[in-house]
Amino acid sequence: MPEHTFILNGEQVTVDVEDDVRLLWVLRDVLGVMGPKYGCGVEVCKACASHINGKVFNPCAVRVGDVKPTDRITTIEGLPGTVGKPLHPMQQAWLDRDVAQCGYCQPGQIMTAVAKVRQAKAEGRKITDADLDEIRNICRCGTYNRIREAITAAAERM
Amino acid sequence: MADHRGSPQGMDRRRFLGYVLAAPTLMAAAELGGSAVAPEAAAAIPTLPPPADLFDLNDLLSTAAVPTSALITVQVHSDGTASFALPRAEVGQGVTTSTAMLIAEELGLPVEKIKITLADSRPELLFNQLTAASNTTISTYTPIRVAAAIAKGRLLAAAAIVLGDTVTNLTSKLGVITGGGGKSVTYGELAQRAASTRTEQVSVTLKPRSEFTVIGKPHNRIDALDAVTGRKVFAMDLRIPNALPTMVCRPPTINGKVRSVLNAAAVRAMPGITDVVTISTGVAVRGRTFGQCVDAVRALRVDWGKGTAAGASDASVLRELKAAELPLVVPPLPLLAKTLDAGFTFAFRSNSALEPNCAIADVRRDRAEIWGSLKSPIVAQQAIAAKIGLPQNAVRVHVTEGGGSFGRKLFFDAALEAAEISRTLGKPVKLMWHRTDDFRQGRTHPMCTSRLRATYAAGNVLTFEHRHTSVSTDFGHGLGEIITALAAKLPVGDFTFSQTVFQLTQTMPYNFGVTTQLLNEVNKGFNTGSMRNIYSPDVCCARELFVDQLAAKMGKDPYKFRQEFARDHRARAVLDKVAKVGNWGRAMPAGMAQGIAVHAEYKGFSAALVEIDCRPATVNRKIPSARTGPRVTKVVFAVDAGLAVNPRGLEAQMLGGISDGIALALTSSLHLKDGYFLEGSWDNYFYTRQWNVPKDVEIIVMPPTTGQPGGAGEFGVAASYAAVACAYTRATGTLPTTFPVNHDGPLGFDPLPTVPPIPQSPTDGLRNAF
Ligand code: FES
Ligand code: FES
């Protein structure tokens, strides 16, 4: 079986698995990293959203063979580590607003939100309602308004 | 509900019985169960209270618990914490948090020190381990506090001995008890001392509401940190040895059966795959990763037999429903009375949560263990035992945290299937349904119709009739046994089973003279269940739209009309609240409008005021692969839940209900064609997404009214759904007759193929990163 090496939450990992297995299953079934959730497997629901080199992506739609040894994959578990704190400001904002209901979508929501704020900042502007409207992550519990409030609050602290 | 229950001289000051159990550290217990509730009178042309006002589904569920002698226990530990195993499911509705609050209140510990776990199935609880109809807090509110109060009493008594003082001299704060002399002792230090070597019955008085410091104050969820760090453990996150990923290749039509598998050996040889086996619902594959299971499912070539809905379509089911509608029979009327008629159709809808159907099963020759988020674990345990041929007590069912329910987790389809696969293979399995299976083969809220007729004269409504006709709803999750067991106690005569549920859930908030509300059901060929409520959201939507029509005919403003005919002051109070806060009647541009609706259920009242934008620029806004359409711009929602144990949690539930209401009114439905549902993805089934979220939402939790908590989990849907429908009607000037309003419009997506039954995962994820 081919070997694949990449950097996961700050540490180099190597897995033995076929090239075309999607990264979501490599994370969950092979490496036991359970933060990214399955909600569709077709890049629609965004429950699996994680970061690659600081950008948000859906590991359900990436072959492990397409991940390079130098690629830095960050899941929700590794997000606090990117700021060197026990919690990322986005996670803290989520707690402040008591956003989660069942919580199943929330790792993906938070990873998407962080990227969305970074994107706006990179463009030298504040996050807008139009930005928030573009977020595709499903929350079947309907926590959407609290998500909007949390993102807006966290953006001030990022 | 009568008001005396919350008053100082009422129930709160009564003494309750409970137990101290023999245990190494202090363990206090109470019997789970509640008492039936007294009716409240009302009056204008008075409508006789429908059965649901006298005795509703929640009373039924609470009454069902009375014959059991099973106990719930609060235990105090030497580390100063207390623990409680809740015999209910937590699926996002916040019952673990509100339960911790109840215990914290009576025990005098911070909420953070109360550890709530979900109890395994406990068959001795009989009917009392069913999480349904938003009943958890209603049925556990008193017993949990009784157990906690008994524990507190024991701690005080033990402290008095340790401190050489009398109980009345002691003060306690946050787990520390201090004597008159200033010496103190902690709960942790007392945990063993306060324990009992034998079980004894004790009586206790609960805190009066005026002394509450925890109940009624907003509290964040106790599992919030786990949720935002990815540490919250759902069924699929468990690591049970050798329980490898497992999926099922499912039929192209609803409930089709396997005739033969043409290439099992070839599929078994695929990378990572360990097993391929035919089961009653399809062909199961087990392998190293779910990704490889997807490949295997897609590679299988299966000859399929017909399903249970062969050839059926939306149109054919609608014909069946129409044919089954019970007649509207208006009684003899004064000469000048006028009649108003209306009819509505509600499409099939998916009650899928974001967590798909899933379960882990480890079935051995002589025993079995099951893990899953299950709202009826006792029934699941019984059904699984029967299916795999083991005695019930050889099957252990562990209830895991659930990623949403909305009706799905009342059933145990995945647990039963996982058990069958594990038994057949003789290996543990971690079974997950593909999302597409969840939409196409999973349970649905049944398609239904509502017909209404009212007569009115001289400013009064004389009669109101409502006939609801539905594809049969499956109640095979334990509600059935409860109703059978208690049938004689119900004030609904000898109705059929579903009719009983209907009668027990349908309240009527208006004085509309002679009122009848009836249900008829047809066709059992579909996999159905409730969806964040059984009948009420559709029934409420139909009724409130009709009320707007009636108000117009009688020349009255929709809000004023509701206020005038409301049967209950609590209904008027929530209406007045949303009308005031939402500035009812404010001028709006053409194509925008307000809508208002009221709903009573779960011993509570709710009202919603909604503003909608149906102007072309909004309706036609473009978002890739999305259903845009009209946008709700504002929602004001008032909820009177009797007593909100956790107002922040209640608000959260209402927020979710609003999101559901918008979806039900405008965007989300399943289209049935040729015996299968066309929807197969979240980009086909248009549940509310950020682009349809109202930017302005205000939820008002009314001050306590009855002093007893009502249900919350499902309560937000009906009024918001109805208010959106009313606002849409007023904005567009056309009364929709099919819901969601876009159901009969262009499909908005290309249906996925049915063979293979699930789509392959894309590979372009890196290109789409941002
Ligand atoms: S599981 Fe990856 S986007 Fe849905
Ligand atoms: S919190 Fe349950 S799906 Fe979002």
mmCIF file of C-alpha atoms in Angstrom, chain B residues 504-726:
data_model
loop_
_atom_site.group_PDB
_atom_site.id
_atom_site.type_symbol
_atom_site.label_atom_id
_atom_site.label_comp_id
_atom_site.label_asym_id
_atom_site.label_seq_id
_atom_site.Cartn_x
_atom_site.Cartn_y
_atom_site.Cartn_z
ATOM 1 C CA LEU B 504 -53.964 14.723 22.052
ATOM 2 C CA THR B 505 -51.769 17.173 20.199
ATOM 3 C CA GLN B 506 -54.180 19.506 18.462
ATOM 4 C CA THR B 507 -55.149 22.407 20.602
ATOM 5 C CA MET B 508 -57.394 25.107 19.291
ATOM 6 C CA PRO B 509 -56.358 28.594 20.330
ATOM 7 C CA TYR B 510 -59.539 30.345 19.126
ATOM 8 C CA ASN B 511 -63.139 30.595 20.186
ATOM 9 C CA PHE B 512 -64.728 29.637 16.908
ATOM 10 C CA GLY B 513 -67.962 28.114 18.165
ATOM 11 C CA VAL B 514 -68.584 24.495 17.287
ATOM 12 C CA THR B 515 -65.156 23.123 16.421
ATOM 13 C CA THR B 516 -64.126 19.751 15.075
ATOM 14 C CA GLN B 517 -60.643 18.657 14.098
ATOM 15 C CA LEU B 518 -60.258 15.196 12.622
ATOM 16 C CA LEU B 519 -57.546 13.089 11.072
ATOM 17 C CA ASN B 520 -57.650 10.330 8.508
ATOM 18 C CA GLU B 521 -54.690 8.307 7.259
ATOM 19 C CA VAL B 522 -53.880 6.314 4.134
ATOM 20 C CA ASN B 523 -51.078 4.205 2.615
ATOM 21 C CA LYS B 524 -48.473 2.502 4.720
ATOM 22 C CA GLY B 525 -45.935 2.107 1.911
ATOM 23 C CA PHE B 526 -43.593 4.843 3.081
ATOM 24 C CA ASN B 527 -40.935 5.111 5.770
ATOM 25 C CA THR B 528 -42.408 7.831 7.903
ATOM 26 C CA GLY B 529 -42.131 9.421 11.294
ATOM 27 C CA SER B 530 -42.631 12.705 12.977
ATOM 28 C CA MET B 531 -40.465 15.682 12.077
ATOM 29 C CA ARG B 532 -39.917 18.132 14.892
ATOM 30 C CA ASN B 533 -43.489 17.489 15.759
ATOM 31 C CA ILE B 534 -46.095 15.193 14.291
ATOM 32 C CA TYR B 535 -49.096 17.032 12.860
ATOM 33 C CA SER B 536 -49.016 20.456 14.464
ATOM 34 C CA PRO B 537 -46.783 22.502 12.151
ATOM 35 C CA ASP B 538 -48.883 21.725 9.072
ATOM 36 C CA VAL B 539 -52.157 21.942 10.964
ATOM 37 C CA CYS B 540 -51.123 25.276 12.459
ATOM 38 C CA CYS B 541 -49.973 26.630 9.093
ATOM 39 C CA ALA B 542 -53.313 25.716 7.488
ATOM 40 C CA ARG B 543 -55.308 27.110 10.386
ATOM 41 C CA GLU B 544 -53.427 30.401 10.598
ATOM 42 C CA LEU B 545 -53.627 31.007 6.840
ATOM 43 C CA PHE B 546 -57.323 30.313 7.079
ATOM 44 C CA VAL B 547 -57.659 32.670 10.034
ATOM 45 C CA ASP B 548 -56.137 35.450 7.919
ATOM 46 C CA GLN B 549 -58.708 34.749 5.196
ATOM 47 C CA LEU B 550 -61.487 34.731 7.746
ATOM 48 C CA ALA B 551 -60.315 37.991 9.257
ATOM 49 C CA ALA B 552 -60.281 39.581 5.796
ATOM 50 C CA LYS B 553 -63.805 38.348 5.074
ATOM 51 C CA MET B 554 -64.985 39.783 8.357
ATOM 52 C CA GLY B 555 -63.166 43.032 7.693
ATOM 53 C CA LYS B 556 -60.692 42.724 10.537
ATOM 54 C CA ASP B 557 -56.964 43.136 10.964
ATOM 55 C CA PRO B 558 -55.161 39.768 11.326
ATOM 56 C CA TYR B 559 -53.627 40.641 14.672
ATOM 57 C CA LYS B 560 -56.752 42.266 16.131
ATOM 58 C CA PHE B 561 -58.863 39.365 14.932
ATOM 59 C CA ARG B 562 -56.615 36.803 16.634
ATOM 60 C CA GLN B 563 -56.535 38.845 19.786
ATOM 61 C CA GLU B 564 -60.304 39.119 19.842
ATOM 62 C CA PHE B 565 -60.953 35.407 19.327
ATOM 63 C CA ALA B 566 -58.087 34.001 21.367
ATOM 64 C CA ARG B 567 -59.396 31.590 23.974
ATOM 65 C CA ASP B 568 -56.633 32.109 26.481
ATOM 66 C CA HIS B 569 -55.018 35.159 28.011
ATOM 67 C CA ARG B 570 -51.628 33.545 27.514
ATOM 68 C CA ALA B 571 -52.290 33.407 23.773
ATOM 69 C CA ARG B 572 -53.235 37.081 23.810
ATOM 70 C CA ALA B 573 -50.129 37.932 25.787
ATOM 71 C CA VAL B 574 -47.709 36.397 23.279
ATOM 72 C CA LEU B 575 -49.645 37.952 20.386
ATOM 73 C CA ASP B 576 -49.553 41.373 21.992
ATOM 74 C CA LYS B 577 -45.866 40.981 22.665
ATOM 75 C CA VAL B 578 -44.828 40.207 19.094
ATOM 76 C CA ALA B 579 -47.224 42.816 17.687
ATOM 77 C CA LYS B 580 -45.687 45.488 19.879
ATOM 78 C CA VAL B 581 -42.024 44.516 19.586
ATOM 79 C CA GLY B 582 -42.381 43.767 15.880
ATOM 80 C CA ASN B 583 -44.257 46.989 15.214
ATOM 81 C CA TRP B 584 -47.243 45.248 13.633
ATOM 82 C CA GLY B 585 -48.870 47.171 10.842
ATOM 83 C CA ARG B 586 -45.870 49.281 9.941
ATOM 84 C CA ALA B 587 -45.826 50.505 6.351
ATOM 85 C CA MET B 588 -43.810 48.300 4.000
ATOM 86 C CA PRO B 589 -42.908 48.581 0.325
ATOM 87 C CA ALA B 590 -44.953 46.618 -2.213
ATOM 88 C CA GLY B 591 -43.747 43.016 -2.329
ATOM 89 C CA MET B 592 -42.888 43.003 1.353
ATOM 90 C CA ALA B 593 -45.286 42.200 4.169
ATOM 91 C CA GLN B 594 -45.700 41.110 7.738
ATOM 92 C CA GLY B 595 -47.412 37.959 8.932
ATOM 93 C CA ILE B 596 -48.497 36.956 12.407
ATOM 94 C CA ALA B 597 -49.460 33.609 13.902
ATOM 95 C CA VAL B 598 -50.113 31.995 17.251
ATOM 96 C CA HIS B 599 -49.825 28.420 18.447
ATOM 97 C CA ALA B 600 -50.561 26.534 21.654
ATOM 98 C CA GLU B 601 -49.027 23.207 22.539
ATOM 99 C CA TYR B 602 -46.778 21.478 25.080
ATOM 100 C CA LYS B 603 -48.463 23.426 27.864
ATOM 101 C CA GLY B 604 -47.196 26.604 26.311
ATOM 102 C CA PHE B 605 -48.068 29.430 23.943
ATOM 103 C CA SER B 606 -46.062 30.991 21.166
ATOM 104 C CA ALA B 607 -46.523 33.720 18.612
ATOM 105 C CA ALA B 608 -44.427 34.836 15.680
ATOM 106 C CA LEU B 609 -44.356 38.022 13.689
ATOM 107 C CA VAL B 610 -42.471 37.705 10.434
ATOM 108 C CA GLU B 611 -41.464 40.115 7.703
ATOM 109 C CA ILE B 612 -40.792 38.779 4.240
ATOM 110 C CA ASP B 613 -39.294 40.236 1.098
ATOM 111 C CA CYS B 614 -40.881 38.858 -2.077
ATOM 112 C CA ARG B 615 -39.620 41.567 -4.420
ATOM 113 C CA PRO B 616 -38.087 40.276 -7.678
ATOM 114 C CA ALA B 617 -34.599 41.554 -6.895
ATOM 115 C CA THR B 618 -34.594 39.457 -3.738
ATOM 116 C CA VAL B 619 -36.428 36.439 -5.089
ATOM 117 C CA ASN B 620 -34.089 36.175 -8.071
ATOM 118 C CA ARG B 621 -30.806 36.725 -6.209
ATOM 119 C CA LYS B 622 -28.254 34.219 -7.396
ATOM 120 C CA ILE B 623 -26.348 31.821 -5.157
ATOM 121 C CA PRO B 624 -24.724 28.806 -6.855
ATOM 122 C CA SER B 625 -26.590 25.479 -6.370
ATOM 123 C CA ALA B 626 -28.987 27.140 -3.981
ATOM 124 C CA ARG B 627 -32.642 27.825 -3.553
ATOM 125 C CA THR B 628 -32.988 31.522 -2.963
ATOM 126 C CA GLY B 629 -36.521 32.874 -3.527
ATOM 127 C CA PRO B 630 -38.337 35.078 -1.020
ATOM 128 C CA ARG B 631 -36.304 36.039 2.032
ATOM 129 C CA VAL B 632 -37.604 36.346 5.522
ATOM 130 C CA THR B 633 -35.960 39.511 6.771
ATOM 131 C CA LYS B 634 -37.178 39.644 10.325
ATOM 132 C CA VAL B 635 -38.721 37.392 12.953
ATOM 133 C CA VAL B 636 -40.041 38.367 16.359
ATOM 134 C CA PHE B 637 -40.980 35.302 18.371
ATOM 135 C CA ALA B 638 -42.545 35.210 21.827
ATOM 136 C CA VAL B 639 -42.667 32.006 23.828
ATOM 137 C CA ASP B 640 -44.471 31.273 27.058
ATOM 138 C CA ALA B 641 -43.259 27.859 28.146
ATOM 139 C CA GLY B 642 -44.877 28.098 31.576
ATOM 140 C CA LEU B 643 -41.470 28.243 33.186
ATOM 141 C CA ALA B 644 -38.256 28.335 31.175
ATOM 142 C CA VAL B 645 -35.703 26.299 33.134
ATOM 143 C CA ASN B 646 -32.950 27.650 30.891
ATOM 144 C CA PRO B 647 -34.097 30.700 28.912
ATOM 145 C CA ARG B 648 -30.918 30.672 26.789
ATOM 146 C CA GLY B 649 -31.566 27.071 25.834
ATOM 147 C CA LEU B 650 -35.212 27.827 25.149
ATOM 148 C CA GLU B 651 -34.183 30.695 22.883
ATOM 149 C CA ALA B 652 -31.843 28.352 21.041
ATOM 150 C CA GLN B 653 -34.659 25.900 20.464
ATOM 151 C CA MET B 654 -36.920 28.658 19.157
ATOM 152 C CA LEU B 655 -34.131 29.835 16.844
ATOM 153 C CA GLY B 656 -33.897 26.327 15.432
ATOM 154 C CA GLY B 657 -37.667 26.176 15.116
ATOM 155 C CA ILE B 658 -37.670 29.409 13.122
ATOM 156 C CA SER B 659 -35.076 27.979 10.765
ATOM 157 C CA ASP B 660 -37.298 24.931 10.290
ATOM 158 C CA GLY B 661 -40.392 27.068 9.849
ATOM 159 C CA ILE B 662 -38.788 29.062 7.049
ATOM 160 C CA ALA B 663 -37.718 25.851 5.315
ATOM 161 C CA LEU B 664 -41.160 24.256 5.637
ATOM 162 C CA ALA B 665 -42.953 27.291 4.292
ATOM 163 C CA LEU B 666 -40.615 28.196 1.457
ATOM 164 C CA THR B 667 -37.995 25.706 0.360
ATOM 165 C CA SER B 668 -37.648 22.186 1.705
ATOM 166 C CA SER B 669 -39.512 19.157 0.420
ATOM 167 C CA LEU B 670 -39.033 15.785 -1.190
ATOM 168 C CA HIS B 671 -40.366 15.103 -4.676
ATOM 169 C CA LEU B 672 -41.721 11.603 -5.193
ATOM 170 C CA LYS B 673 -41.472 10.143 -8.679
ATOM 171 C CA ASP B 674 -41.590 6.551 -9.965
ATOM 172 C CA GLY B 675 -41.410 5.142 -6.434
ATOM 173 C CA TYR B 676 -38.410 7.093 -5.170
ATOM 174 C CA PHE B 677 -37.530 10.544 -3.878
ATOM 175 C CA LEU B 678 -35.546 12.699 -6.276
ATOM 176 C CA GLU B 679 -33.620 14.521 -3.557
ATOM 177 C CA GLY B 680 -30.263 12.987 -2.702
ATOM 178 C CA SER B 681 -28.123 15.782 -1.269
ATOM 179 C CA TRP B 682 -28.262 18.886 0.888
ATOM 180 C CA ASP B 683 -27.989 20.842 -2.372
ATOM 181 C CA ASN B 684 -31.247 19.205 -3.494
ATOM 182 C CA TYR B 685 -33.139 19.254 -0.227
ATOM 183 C CA PHE B 686 -33.201 22.933 0.537
ATOM 184 C CA TYR B 687 -33.105 23.187 4.290
ATOM 185 C CA THR B 688 -32.516 26.783 5.405
ATOM 186 C CA ARG B 689 -28.966 27.981 4.714
ATOM 187 C CA GLN B 690 -27.260 31.246 5.604
ATOM 188 C CA TRP B 691 -28.569 32.984 2.476
ATOM 189 C CA ASN B 692 -32.128 32.416 3.637
ATOM 190 C CA VAL B 693 -31.563 33.304 7.273
ATOM 191 C CA PRO B 694 -33.331 36.427 8.549
ATOM 192 C CA LYS B 695 -30.749 38.927 9.717
ATOM 193 C CA ASP B 696 -33.022 40.260 12.377
ATOM 194 C CA VAL B 697 -34.342 37.715 14.882
ATOM 195 C CA GLU B 698 -35.656 38.597 18.287
ATOM 196 C CA ILE B 699 -36.843 35.890 20.644
ATOM 197 C CA ILE B 700 -38.731 36.888 23.744
ATOM 198 C CA VAL B 701 -39.011 34.425 26.582
ATOM 199 C CA MET B 702 -42.105 35.438 28.509
ATOM 200 C CA PRO B 703 -41.903 35.605 32.292
ATOM 201 C CA PRO B 704 -43.020 32.414 34.052
ATOM 202 C CA THR B 705 -46.787 31.889 33.927
ATOM 203 C CA THR B 706 -47.675 28.458 35.246
ATOM 204 C CA GLY B 707 -44.472 27.859 37.194
ATOM 205 C CA GLN B 708 -44.155 24.466 35.545
ATOM 206 C CA PRO B 709 -41.921 23.945 32.512
ATOM 207 C CA GLY B 710 -43.507 23.151 29.153
ATOM 208 C CA GLY B 711 -41.867 21.492 26.178
ATOM 209 C CA ALA B 712 -39.326 23.324 24.075
ATOM 210 C CA GLY B 713 -37.632 21.138 21.502
ATOM 211 C CA GLU B 714 -40.357 21.258 18.893
ATOM 212 C CA PHE B 715 -42.268 24.314 19.959
ATOM 213 C CA GLY B 716 -40.592 26.920 17.754
ATOM 214 C CA VAL B 717 -41.643 25.436 14.433
ATOM 215 C CA ALA B 718 -45.402 25.807 14.129
ATOM 216 C CA ALA B 719 -45.917 29.516 14.748
ATOM 217 C CA SER B 720 -42.916 30.598 12.691
ATOM 218 C CA TYR B 721 -43.896 28.342 9.785
ATOM 219 C CA ALA B 722 -47.437 29.721 9.862
ATOM 220 C CA ALA B 723 -46.314 33.336 10.171
ATOM 221 C CA VAL B 724 -43.972 32.966 7.183
ATOM 222 C CA ALA B 725 -46.836 31.486 5.169
ATOM 223 C CA CYS B 726 -49.149 34.334 6.204
#
